[in-house]
Each structure stands twice: as C-alpha cells, then as structure tokens.
Coordinates of C-alpha atoms and ligand atoms in Angstrom, one line a residue:
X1 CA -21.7 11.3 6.8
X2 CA -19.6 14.7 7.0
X3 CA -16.2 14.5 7.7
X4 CA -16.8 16.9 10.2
X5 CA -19.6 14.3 12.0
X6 CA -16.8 11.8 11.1
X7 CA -14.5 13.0 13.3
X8 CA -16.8 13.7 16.2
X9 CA -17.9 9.8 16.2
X10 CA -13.7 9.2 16.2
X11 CA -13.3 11.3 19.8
X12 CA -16.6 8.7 21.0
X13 CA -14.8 5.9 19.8
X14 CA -11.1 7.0 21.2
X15 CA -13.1 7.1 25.1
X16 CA -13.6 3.5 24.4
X17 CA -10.2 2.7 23.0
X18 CA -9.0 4.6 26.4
X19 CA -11.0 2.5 28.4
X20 CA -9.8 -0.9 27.1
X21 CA -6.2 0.0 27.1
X22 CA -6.4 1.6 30.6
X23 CA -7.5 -2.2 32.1
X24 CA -5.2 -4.1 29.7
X25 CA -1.7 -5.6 31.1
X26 CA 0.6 -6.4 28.6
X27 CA -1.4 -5.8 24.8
X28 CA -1.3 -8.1 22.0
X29 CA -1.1 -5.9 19.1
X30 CA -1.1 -7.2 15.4
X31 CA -0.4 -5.2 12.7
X32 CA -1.1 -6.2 8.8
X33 CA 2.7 -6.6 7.0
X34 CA 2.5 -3.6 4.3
X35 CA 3.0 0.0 4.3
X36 CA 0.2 0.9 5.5
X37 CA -0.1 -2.0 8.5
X38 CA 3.7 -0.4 9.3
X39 CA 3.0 2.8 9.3
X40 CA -0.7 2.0 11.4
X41 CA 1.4 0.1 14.1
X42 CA 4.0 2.8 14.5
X43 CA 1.6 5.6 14.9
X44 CA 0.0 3.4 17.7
X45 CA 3.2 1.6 18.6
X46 CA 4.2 5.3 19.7
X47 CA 1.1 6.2 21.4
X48 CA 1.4 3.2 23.5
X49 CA 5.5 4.3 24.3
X50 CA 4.6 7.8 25.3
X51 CA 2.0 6.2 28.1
X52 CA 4.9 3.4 29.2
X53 CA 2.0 0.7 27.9
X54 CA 3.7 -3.1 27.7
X55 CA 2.9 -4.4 24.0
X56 CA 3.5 -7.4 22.1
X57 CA 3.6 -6.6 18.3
X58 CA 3.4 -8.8 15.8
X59 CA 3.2 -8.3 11.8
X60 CA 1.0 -10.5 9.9
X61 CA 0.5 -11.6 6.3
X62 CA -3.5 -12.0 6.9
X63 CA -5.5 -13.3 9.6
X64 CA -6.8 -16.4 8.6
X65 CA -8.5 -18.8 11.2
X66 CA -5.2 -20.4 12.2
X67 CA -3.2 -17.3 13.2
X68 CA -6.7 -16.0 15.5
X69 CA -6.7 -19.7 17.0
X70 CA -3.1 -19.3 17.8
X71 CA -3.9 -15.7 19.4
X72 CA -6.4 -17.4 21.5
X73 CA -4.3 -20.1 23.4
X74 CA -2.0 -16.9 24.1
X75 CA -1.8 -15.2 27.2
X76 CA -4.0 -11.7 27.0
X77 CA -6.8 -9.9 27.7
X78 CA -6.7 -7.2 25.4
X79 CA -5.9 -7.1 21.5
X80 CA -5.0 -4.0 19.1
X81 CA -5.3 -4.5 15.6
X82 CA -4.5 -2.5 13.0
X83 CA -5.1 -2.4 9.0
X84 CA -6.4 -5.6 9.4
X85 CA -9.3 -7.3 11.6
X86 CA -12.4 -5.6 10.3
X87 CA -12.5 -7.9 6.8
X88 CA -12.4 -11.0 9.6
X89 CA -14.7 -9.8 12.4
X90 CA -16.8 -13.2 12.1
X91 CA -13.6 -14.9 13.0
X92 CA -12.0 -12.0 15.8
X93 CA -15.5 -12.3 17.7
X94 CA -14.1 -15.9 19.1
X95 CA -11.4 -13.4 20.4
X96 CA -13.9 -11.4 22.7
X97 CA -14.7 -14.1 25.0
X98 CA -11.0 -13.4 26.5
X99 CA -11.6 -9.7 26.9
X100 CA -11.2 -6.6 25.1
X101 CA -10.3 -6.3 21.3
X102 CA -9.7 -3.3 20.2
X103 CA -10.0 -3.0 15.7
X104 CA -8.6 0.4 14.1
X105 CA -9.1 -0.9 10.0
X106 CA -10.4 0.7 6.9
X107 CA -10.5 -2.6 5.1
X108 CA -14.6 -3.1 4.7
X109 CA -16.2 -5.0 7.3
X110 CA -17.4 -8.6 6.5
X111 CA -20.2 -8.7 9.3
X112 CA -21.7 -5.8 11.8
X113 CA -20.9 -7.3 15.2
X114 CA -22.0 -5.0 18.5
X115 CA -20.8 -6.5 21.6
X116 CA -19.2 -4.6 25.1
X117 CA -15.7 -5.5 24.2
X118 CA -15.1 -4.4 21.1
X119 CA -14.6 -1.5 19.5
X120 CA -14.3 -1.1 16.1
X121 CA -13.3 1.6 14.6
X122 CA -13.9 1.6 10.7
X123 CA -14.6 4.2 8.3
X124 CA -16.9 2.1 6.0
X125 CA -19.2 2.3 9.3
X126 CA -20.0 6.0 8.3
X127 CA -20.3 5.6 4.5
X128 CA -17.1 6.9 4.2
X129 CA -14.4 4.9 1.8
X130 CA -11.7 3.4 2.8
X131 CA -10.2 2.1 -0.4
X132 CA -9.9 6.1 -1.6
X133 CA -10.9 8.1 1.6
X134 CA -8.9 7.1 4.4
X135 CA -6.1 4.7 4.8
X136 CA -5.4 2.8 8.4
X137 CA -2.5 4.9 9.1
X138 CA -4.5 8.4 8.7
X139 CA -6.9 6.7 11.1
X140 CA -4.1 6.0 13.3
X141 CA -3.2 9.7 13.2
X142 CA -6.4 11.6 13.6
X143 CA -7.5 9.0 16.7
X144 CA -3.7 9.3 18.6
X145 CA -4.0 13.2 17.8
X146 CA -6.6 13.4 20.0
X147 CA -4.4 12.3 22.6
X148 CA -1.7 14.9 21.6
X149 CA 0.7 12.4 19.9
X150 CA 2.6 14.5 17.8
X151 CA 4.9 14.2 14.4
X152 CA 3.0 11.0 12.5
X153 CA 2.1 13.5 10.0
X154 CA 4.6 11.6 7.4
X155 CA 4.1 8.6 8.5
X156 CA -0.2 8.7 7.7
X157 CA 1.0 9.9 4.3
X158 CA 3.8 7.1 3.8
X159 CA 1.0 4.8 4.7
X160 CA -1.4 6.1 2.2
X161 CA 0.6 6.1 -1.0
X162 CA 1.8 2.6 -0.1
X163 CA -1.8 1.8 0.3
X164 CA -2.4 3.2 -3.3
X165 CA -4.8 5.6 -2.2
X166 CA -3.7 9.0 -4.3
X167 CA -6.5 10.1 -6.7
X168 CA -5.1 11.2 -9.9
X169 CA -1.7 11.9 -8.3
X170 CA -2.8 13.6 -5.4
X171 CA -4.3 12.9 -1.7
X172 CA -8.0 13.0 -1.4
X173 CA -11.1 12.8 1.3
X174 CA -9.4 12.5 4.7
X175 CA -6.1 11.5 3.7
X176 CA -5.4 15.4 2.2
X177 CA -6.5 16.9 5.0
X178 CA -3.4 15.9 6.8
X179 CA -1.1 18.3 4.5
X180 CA -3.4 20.8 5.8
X181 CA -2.3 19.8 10.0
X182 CA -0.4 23.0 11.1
X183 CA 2.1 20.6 12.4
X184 CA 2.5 19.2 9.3
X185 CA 6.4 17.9 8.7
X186 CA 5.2 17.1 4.9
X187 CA 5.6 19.7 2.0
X188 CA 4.0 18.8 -1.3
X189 CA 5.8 19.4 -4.8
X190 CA 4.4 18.7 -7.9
X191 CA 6.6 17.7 -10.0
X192 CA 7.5 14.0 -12.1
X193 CA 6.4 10.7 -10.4
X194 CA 9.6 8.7 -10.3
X195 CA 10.8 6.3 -8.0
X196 CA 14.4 7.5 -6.8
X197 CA 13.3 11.0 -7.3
X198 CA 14.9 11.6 -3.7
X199 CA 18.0 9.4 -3.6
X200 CA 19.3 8.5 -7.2
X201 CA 20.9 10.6 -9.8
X202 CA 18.6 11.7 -12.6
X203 CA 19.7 9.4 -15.0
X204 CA 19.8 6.3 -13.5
X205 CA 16.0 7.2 -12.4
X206 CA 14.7 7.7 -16.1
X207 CA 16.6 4.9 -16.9
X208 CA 15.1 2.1 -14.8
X209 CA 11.6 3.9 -14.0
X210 CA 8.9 1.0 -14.0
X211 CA 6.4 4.1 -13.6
X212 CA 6.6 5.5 -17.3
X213 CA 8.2 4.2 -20.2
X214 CA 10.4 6.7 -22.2
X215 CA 11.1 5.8 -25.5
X216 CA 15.3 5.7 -26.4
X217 CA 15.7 6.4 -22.6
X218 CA 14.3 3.6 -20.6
X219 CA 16.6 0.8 -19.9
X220 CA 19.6 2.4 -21.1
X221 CA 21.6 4.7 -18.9
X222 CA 23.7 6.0 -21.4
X223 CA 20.7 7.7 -23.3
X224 CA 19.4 8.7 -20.5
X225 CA 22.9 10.7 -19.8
X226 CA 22.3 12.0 -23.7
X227 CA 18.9 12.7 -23.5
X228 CA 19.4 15.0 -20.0
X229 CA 22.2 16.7 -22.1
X230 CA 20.0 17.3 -25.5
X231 CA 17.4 18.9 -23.2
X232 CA 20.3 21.1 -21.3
X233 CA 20.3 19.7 -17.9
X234 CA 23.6 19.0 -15.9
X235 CA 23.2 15.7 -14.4
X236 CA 26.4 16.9 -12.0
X237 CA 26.6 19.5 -9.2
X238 CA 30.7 19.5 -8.7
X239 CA 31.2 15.4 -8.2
X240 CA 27.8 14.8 -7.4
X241 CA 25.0 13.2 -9.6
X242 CA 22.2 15.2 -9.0
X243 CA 18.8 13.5 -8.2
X244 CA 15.2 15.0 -9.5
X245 CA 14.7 16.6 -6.0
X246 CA 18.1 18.4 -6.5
X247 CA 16.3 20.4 -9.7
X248 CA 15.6 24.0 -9.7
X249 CA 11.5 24.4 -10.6
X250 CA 12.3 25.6 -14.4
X251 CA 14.4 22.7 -14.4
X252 CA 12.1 20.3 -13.5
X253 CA 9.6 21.6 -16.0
X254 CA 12.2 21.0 -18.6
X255 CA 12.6 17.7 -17.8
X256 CA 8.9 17.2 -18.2
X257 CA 8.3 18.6 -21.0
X258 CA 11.1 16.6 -22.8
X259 CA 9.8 13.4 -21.4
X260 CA 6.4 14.2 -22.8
X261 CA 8.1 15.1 -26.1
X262 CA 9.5 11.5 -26.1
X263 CA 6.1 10.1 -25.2
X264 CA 4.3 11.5 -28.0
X265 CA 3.5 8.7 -29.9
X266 CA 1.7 7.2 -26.5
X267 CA -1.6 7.1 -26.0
X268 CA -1.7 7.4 -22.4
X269 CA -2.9 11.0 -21.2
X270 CA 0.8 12.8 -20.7
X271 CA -0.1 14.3 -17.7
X272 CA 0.1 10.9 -16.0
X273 CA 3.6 11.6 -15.7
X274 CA 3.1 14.4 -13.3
X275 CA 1.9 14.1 -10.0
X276 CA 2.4 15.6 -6.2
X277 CA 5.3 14.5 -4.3
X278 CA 5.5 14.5 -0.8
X279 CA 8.9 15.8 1.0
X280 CA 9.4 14.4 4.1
X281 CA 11.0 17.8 6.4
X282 CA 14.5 16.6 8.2
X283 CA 15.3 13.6 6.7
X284 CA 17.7 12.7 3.7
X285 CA 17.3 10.6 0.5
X286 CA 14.6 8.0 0.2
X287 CA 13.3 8.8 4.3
X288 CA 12.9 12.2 2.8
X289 CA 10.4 11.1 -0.3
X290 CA 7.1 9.8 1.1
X291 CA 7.0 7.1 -2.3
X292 CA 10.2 5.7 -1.8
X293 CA 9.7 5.3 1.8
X294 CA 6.5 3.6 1.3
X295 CA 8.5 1.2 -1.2
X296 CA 11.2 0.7 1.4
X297 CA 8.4 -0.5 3.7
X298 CA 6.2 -2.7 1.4
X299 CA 9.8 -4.1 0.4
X300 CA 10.6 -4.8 4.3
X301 CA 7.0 -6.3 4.5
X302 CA 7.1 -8.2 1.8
X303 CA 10.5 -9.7 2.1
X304 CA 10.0 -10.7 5.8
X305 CA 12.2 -7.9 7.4
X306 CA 9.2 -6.4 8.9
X307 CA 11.5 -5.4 11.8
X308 CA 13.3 -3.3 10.2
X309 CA 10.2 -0.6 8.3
X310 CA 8.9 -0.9 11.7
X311 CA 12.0 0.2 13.3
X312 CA 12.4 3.0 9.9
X313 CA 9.2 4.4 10.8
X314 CA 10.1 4.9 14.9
X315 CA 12.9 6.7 13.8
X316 CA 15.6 4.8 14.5
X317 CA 18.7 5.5 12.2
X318 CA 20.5 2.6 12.7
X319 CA 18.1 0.3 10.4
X320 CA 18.4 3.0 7.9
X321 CA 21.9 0.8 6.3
X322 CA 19.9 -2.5 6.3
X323 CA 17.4 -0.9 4.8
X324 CA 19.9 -0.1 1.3
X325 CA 20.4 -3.5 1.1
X326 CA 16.6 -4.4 1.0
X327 CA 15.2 -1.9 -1.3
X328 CA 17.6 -3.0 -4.0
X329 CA 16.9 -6.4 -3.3
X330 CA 13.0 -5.7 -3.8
X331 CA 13.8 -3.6 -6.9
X332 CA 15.8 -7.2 -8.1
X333 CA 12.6 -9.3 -7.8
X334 CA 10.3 -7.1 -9.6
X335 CA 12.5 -7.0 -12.5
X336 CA 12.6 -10.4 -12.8
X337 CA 9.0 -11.2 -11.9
X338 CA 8.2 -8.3 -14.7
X339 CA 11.1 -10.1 -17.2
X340 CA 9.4 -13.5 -16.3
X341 CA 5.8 -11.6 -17.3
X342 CA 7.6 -10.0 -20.8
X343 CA 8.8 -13.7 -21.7
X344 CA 5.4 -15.4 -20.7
X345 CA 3.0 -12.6 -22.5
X346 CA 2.3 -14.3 -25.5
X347 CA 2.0 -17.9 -23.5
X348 CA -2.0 -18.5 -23.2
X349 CA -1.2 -20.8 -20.4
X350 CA 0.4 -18.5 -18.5
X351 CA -1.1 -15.2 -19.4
X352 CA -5.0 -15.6 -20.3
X353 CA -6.8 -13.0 -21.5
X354 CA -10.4 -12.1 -22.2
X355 CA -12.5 -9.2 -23.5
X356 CA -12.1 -7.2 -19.5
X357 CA -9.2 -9.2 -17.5
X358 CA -6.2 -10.6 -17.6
X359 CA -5.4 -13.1 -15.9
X360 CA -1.2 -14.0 -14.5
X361 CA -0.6 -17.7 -13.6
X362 CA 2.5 -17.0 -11.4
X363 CA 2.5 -20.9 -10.0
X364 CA 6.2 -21.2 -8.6
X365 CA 7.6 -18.5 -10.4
X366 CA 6.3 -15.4 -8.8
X367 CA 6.9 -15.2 -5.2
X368 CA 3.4 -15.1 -3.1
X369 CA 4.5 -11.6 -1.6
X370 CA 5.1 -10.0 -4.9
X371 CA 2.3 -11.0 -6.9
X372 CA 0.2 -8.1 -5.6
X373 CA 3.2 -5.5 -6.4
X374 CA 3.1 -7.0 -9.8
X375 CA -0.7 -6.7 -10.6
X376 CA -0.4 -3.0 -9.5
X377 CA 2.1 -2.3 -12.1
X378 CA 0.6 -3.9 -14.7
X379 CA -2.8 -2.1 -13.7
X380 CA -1.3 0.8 -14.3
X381 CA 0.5 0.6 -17.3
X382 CA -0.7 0.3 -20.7
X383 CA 0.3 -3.2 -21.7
X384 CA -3.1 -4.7 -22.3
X385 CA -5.6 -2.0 -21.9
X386 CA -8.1 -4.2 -19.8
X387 CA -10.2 -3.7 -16.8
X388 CA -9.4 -6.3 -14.7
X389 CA -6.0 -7.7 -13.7
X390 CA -5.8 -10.8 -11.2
X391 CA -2.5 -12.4 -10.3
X392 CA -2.0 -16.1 -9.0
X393 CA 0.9 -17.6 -6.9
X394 CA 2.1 -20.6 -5.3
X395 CA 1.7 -19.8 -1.6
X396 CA 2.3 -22.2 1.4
X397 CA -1.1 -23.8 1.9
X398 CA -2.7 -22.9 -1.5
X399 CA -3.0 -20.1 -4.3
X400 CA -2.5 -16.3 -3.3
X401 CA -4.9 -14.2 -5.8
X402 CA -4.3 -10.8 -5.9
X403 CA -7.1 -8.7 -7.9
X404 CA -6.8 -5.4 -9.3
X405 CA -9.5 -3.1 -11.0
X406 CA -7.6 -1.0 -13.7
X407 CA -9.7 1.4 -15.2
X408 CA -13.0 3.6 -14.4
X409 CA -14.6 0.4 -14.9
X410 CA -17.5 0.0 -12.4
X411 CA -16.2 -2.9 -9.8
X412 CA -16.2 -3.9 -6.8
X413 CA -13.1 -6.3 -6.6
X414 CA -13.3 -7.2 -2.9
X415 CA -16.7 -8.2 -3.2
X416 CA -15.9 -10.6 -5.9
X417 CA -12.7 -12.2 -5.1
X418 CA -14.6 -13.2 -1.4
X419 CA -17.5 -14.6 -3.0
X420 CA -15.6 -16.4 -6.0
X421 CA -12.8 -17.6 -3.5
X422 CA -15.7 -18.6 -1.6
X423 CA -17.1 -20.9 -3.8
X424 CA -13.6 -23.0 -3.8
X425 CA -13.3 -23.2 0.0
X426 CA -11.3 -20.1 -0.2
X427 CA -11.0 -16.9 1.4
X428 CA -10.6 -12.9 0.2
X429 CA -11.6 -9.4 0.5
X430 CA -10.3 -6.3 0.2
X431 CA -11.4 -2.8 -1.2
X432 CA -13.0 -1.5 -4.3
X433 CA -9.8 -1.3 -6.8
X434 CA -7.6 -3.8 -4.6
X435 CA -8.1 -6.8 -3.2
X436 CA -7.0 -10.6 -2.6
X437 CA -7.5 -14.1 -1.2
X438 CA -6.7 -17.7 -0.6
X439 CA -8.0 -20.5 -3.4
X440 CA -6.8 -24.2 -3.1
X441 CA -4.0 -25.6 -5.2
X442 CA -4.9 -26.2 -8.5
X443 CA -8.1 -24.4 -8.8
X444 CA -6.9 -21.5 -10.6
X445 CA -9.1 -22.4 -14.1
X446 CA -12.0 -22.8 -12.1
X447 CA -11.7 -19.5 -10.4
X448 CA -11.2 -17.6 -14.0
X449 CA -14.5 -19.2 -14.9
X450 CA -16.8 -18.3 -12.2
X451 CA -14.9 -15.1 -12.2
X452 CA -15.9 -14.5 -15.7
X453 CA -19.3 -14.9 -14.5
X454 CA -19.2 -11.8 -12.3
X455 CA -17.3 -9.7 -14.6
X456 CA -20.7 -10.0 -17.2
X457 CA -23.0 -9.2 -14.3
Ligands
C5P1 O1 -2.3 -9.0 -1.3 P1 -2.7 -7.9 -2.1 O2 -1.6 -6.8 -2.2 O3 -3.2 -8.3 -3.4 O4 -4.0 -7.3 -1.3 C1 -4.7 -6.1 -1.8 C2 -5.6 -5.6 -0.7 O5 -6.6 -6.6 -0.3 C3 -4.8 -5.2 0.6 O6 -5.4 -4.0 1.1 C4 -5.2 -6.4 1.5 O7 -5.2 -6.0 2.8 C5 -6.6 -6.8 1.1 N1 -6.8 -8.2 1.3 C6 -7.9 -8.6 2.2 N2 -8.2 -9.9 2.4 C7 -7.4 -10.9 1.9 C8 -6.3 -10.6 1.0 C9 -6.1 -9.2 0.8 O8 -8.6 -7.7 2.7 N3 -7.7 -12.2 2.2

C-alpha cells in the first residue's frame, strides 16, 4: 500500500481511537520499557494531557500472560497500548470482554483478530514494515497530528534510532518523512556517528566510542588528545573541551578523514563511520542529540528508572540531573558485559559459534536487560563476521534470548525465535532483524540445535 493510502486508513482508524477514549473513565495505558515504548507513551501521554483525559501509565518489560491476567482483575474499561500488544493479540483479546482496547504497535501481529472493541492500529496490516518503515513512536506522531498535537517531531525520531530503525545511517519509509514536517524541531547533519557527539569533549568520545574502533586511539585518552593535535584540531575553545557538535563543517571533515586514515587496514566499508545526526532545536548536550537521548532512554528503561525517560521526554527539566547519573551508569554495564564477552571469546562454552551464528551464554553474568544492547553491538561490529547473533540470560522465571540478524542475510528472526521458543514452552517475536523471547532454564543447548535447523532452511 502507498503511504499516501497509508495514511488515509490512519485518519479511519484515529475516528475509532476517538470513539473509545471519548466513553473511557480513567484509561489503563501500558507502554513497552525501551526507547521507542517511551517515546510512544509520551507522544500519547501528551495527547491525553492536552484533552484533561485521567490515565494510568504503566511501563512494561513484555506482556506475557501473567501481566494481561493482572490487567484484567483491575478496574477499567478502556486500555491504550503502545509498542507493544500487537505481537500478543491472542492473549489481549481476553482483554475485550471488559471493554475497549485500544493497540497502536508496529511489532508484527501474531493473529488477525476483528472484533467491535478493538482497534488496532499496525502497519504490518498494510504491507508496510515496521522493523525498517515505521517505528511505534512515528505512529504515535502522525495519528496525534491529526488531532493538532504539536512538537513530538523529536521525540518520533528519538524513538526510531532507539528502535534501530536508520537504514544505512539515515531515516527511511515513513520515519524520514518526519524531517520533512514543516514544524519540524529536528535538523539533520551528517557528520561522524559517535555517541557523546553532543555532550563530551572530542577526545574522550574517540577514546571510549563502542561504535568504531580507531586503531592507537581507542581506549586511550591521551592518544586521542595526540591524534586530534597531529590532525590540527584544538580540542579547547578558551577553558572548554570542545565536543564534535562544537566543530566547524571543514573541521569535521578533517576529523573524518583522519579517522579513516587510521582505519585503513579495516575491512569494514569506511563510510560506516559517517552517518546523519539528528539535532534536537532548543535543547543542550545529550537532549539536544537524538542518539544520545535515545541511549539515555533505553538506559532509563533498562535500568528500571522508566520514570525518569518518561518524565525526559514530557519535558520536564528537573529529571534531566538524574538522568547524568544513569547514562554513565548504563555506559558502566556495557563495558563490563563487553569486557566479560572479550574474556569469554575464546571459551566454546560460553561463546559457540557455527558457520552463520554466534551464539552468547550470558547465564548470571549478563544482566537480562542488557543482553539485547549487547547483541546489537556485536551485530554491528566486525568481531566474527557472522549472520546471526543470539544472546542468552538468566531472567527471573527462565532464559531471556535476544536474536539479532547481522548482515544482508535473508532472515526473518522474529519468525524463528517464536517458533523455536515455542517448541520449549517458550515465548518470542519481534521484527525482521530484532527480535526476542522467553525459553525455560536450562534449555539453552536445545534451543541452538533446533535453531540451527532454521538457519539451513
Ligand atoms: O529484548 P530485545 O531487545 O532483544 O528485543 C528485540 C525486539 O524484539 C524488540 O523490538 C522487542 O519488542 C521484540 N520482542 C518481542 N517479543 C518478545 C521479546 C522481544 O516482540 N517476547
């Protein structure tokens, strides 16, 4: 479907979503715990402020059966979800008995389900993606636009790059169209993809960037300071280190192209290096840099602050200060989940690999939450050159998966974590390139096997 047809089938939709609000009294709204779920929930979260409408928000790590069971013996006649429902509509439809449930997801839908009180709003529905296309929160923003909310524009693109959506470095299918808004309060640069590009000085961002490695630079600040001087930048302006964002164009391209001098001897395609960046208009340091304020949220989601990226994305200034404290605190457990990973490499029973995947057995060591963080940086590094990188972890009642697909390779990785999860009582699902699940303690040989199976398919 066009996107044009797309987006006349969303003002259908939004008379519906307008109908089930308008005979609501107080709405249960749940919201999925990552960037993207924050930034869904806000956009909506604001929609339902601007019309006085009484909500009851909650963030959530999945929906499984027992958190919908709990839902049900609450109170309400109307549910909101966002970023996450669609993947669990078999389960949700026990919801409709109580009244209207309202799904805004992109996630792909695990059964078609037509009944008067729901609607479901989902991309997939019209053959468009929403691993690549359209993330929840630019779905949030084009359906609240038609009721003139205004100034999300950052907060649909924060959304997106946490969800990994960016296509060679840049935002495709419906999620560019939102640079285009004419109320857009996002500028794009293209420039180098660092984290801290906004908010740290230069140095300390070559020095500890997880994105690219640099060789004679990376871990060691000192070189950095030496390499920045052999290539004639001044990392000061008066007293103050200068960050990436602080550099004149020329400058920039300098840096660049000494970073790709130092790279030479890599085989990864140097322009990998470069890639849009997304300025966020009034706001300072990492507010004002789309990919470090998606980081600060997935680190508020995924360290069970989801309080505070909810109350970052509303605006509020005040959680900004917490906020310090957390991002470095995320950046502390993905070094030493990635430390753990460099001492464990050459372990076959902890790092098993085969002619497409590689497989992490995180157990106890890596923390449930940050096992997915992990697989995405190893999916997009050059370490092992494979297609396929899964990641285990101890959870609470069983084994988190997390499945990544890391090349062109041909894959649909939601499809086979569900059924391979299913075949172990489990549960999963996702998108295309990124998805997870739930497998019972223990089974996580068993899963590489049948797993195996559905990579030779
Ligand atoms: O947890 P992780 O980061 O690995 O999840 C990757 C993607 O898979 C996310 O978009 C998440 O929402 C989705 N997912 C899912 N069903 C699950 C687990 C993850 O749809 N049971």
């Amino acid at each position: 479907m066009s996107y044009e047809q797309f987006f006349l089938e969303l003002e259908r939709e939004s008379l519906k979503v307008v109908a089930a609000l308008n005979k609501a009294e107080t709405i249960r709204f749940i919201s999925h715990l990552d960037a993207d779920g924050l930034c869904s929930a806000a956009i909506l979260a604001k929609l339902l402020l601007k019309y006085n409408r009484a909500f009851h928000l909650s963030i959530v790590k999945q929906l499984d059966s027992a958190t919908i069971e709990a839902l049900k013996k609450e109170n309400y006649n109307t549910y909101l979800f966002t970023d996450i429902g669609s993947g669990q509509l078999s389960a949700i439809e026990s919801l409709l008995e109580k009244g209207n449930v309202i799904v805004i997801d992109h996630h792909p839908p695990d059964k078609e389900v037509e009944h008067p009180n729901l609607v479901h709003i989902n991309p997939h529905k019209y053959n468009i993606d929403g691993g690549s296309e359209i993330s929840a929160s630019t779905l949030s923003y084009f359906l609240t636009k038609l009721f003139g909310l205004p100034n999300s524009e950052h907060l649909a693109v924060i959304g997106t790059i946490g969800d990994t959506q960016e296509e060679e470095g840049q935002l495709a299918g419906i999620n560019g169209i939102i640079l285009k808004e004419k109320s857009a309060n996002v500028e794009v640069r293209k420039g180098l993809r660092a984290f801290g590009r906004a908010s740290k000085p230069i140095h300390k961002t070559l020095a500890y960037s997880t994105e690219h490695h640099i060789p004679g630079v990376s871990g060691d600040e000192s070189s950095a300071i030496q390499f920045l001087s052999e290539i004639g930048l001044e990392i000061k302006n008066g007293d103050k280190f200068r960050s990436i964002n602080d550099l004149s164009e020329e400058e920039e391209k300098k840096l660049i192209t000494g970073i790709i001098m130092r790279r030479i001897d890599s085989t990864d395609n140097p322009e990998k290096i470069v890639g849009d960046s997304y300025i966020i208009k009034n706001q300072d340091g990492t507010l004002s840099d789309a990919h470090e304020f998606a980081t600060l949220l997935n680190s508020c989601g995924r360290q069970a602050t989801q309080s505070i990226g909810l109350m970052l994305c509303l605006g509020d200034k005040n959680a900004v200060k917490a906020s310090n404290e957390l991002i470095a605190s995320y950046r502390r457990k993905i070094t030493k989940a990635l430390r753990w990973f460099d001492s464990k490499k050459d372990d076959p029973s902890v790092i098993v690999q085969t002619e497409r995947a590689v497989y992490i057995k995180g157990k106890k060591e890596i923390d449930d939450t940050m096992i997915g963080t992990i697989c995405s940086i190893k999916a997009s590094s050059d370490d092992f050159k494979k297609d396929v990188i899964i990641g285990f972890a101890d959870s609470d009642n069983g084994v988190k998966v997390s499945g990544r697909v890391a090349s062109d390779f041909d894959f649909n990785m939601g499809e086979a974590i569900k059924l391979v999860s299913g075949r172990f009582n489990g549960e999963g699902g996702g998108h295309e390139k990124a998805a997870g699940g739930k497998i019972p303690f223990g089974s996580e040989d068993l899963f590489i096997a049948e797993f195996e199976k559905q990579l030779k398919i």
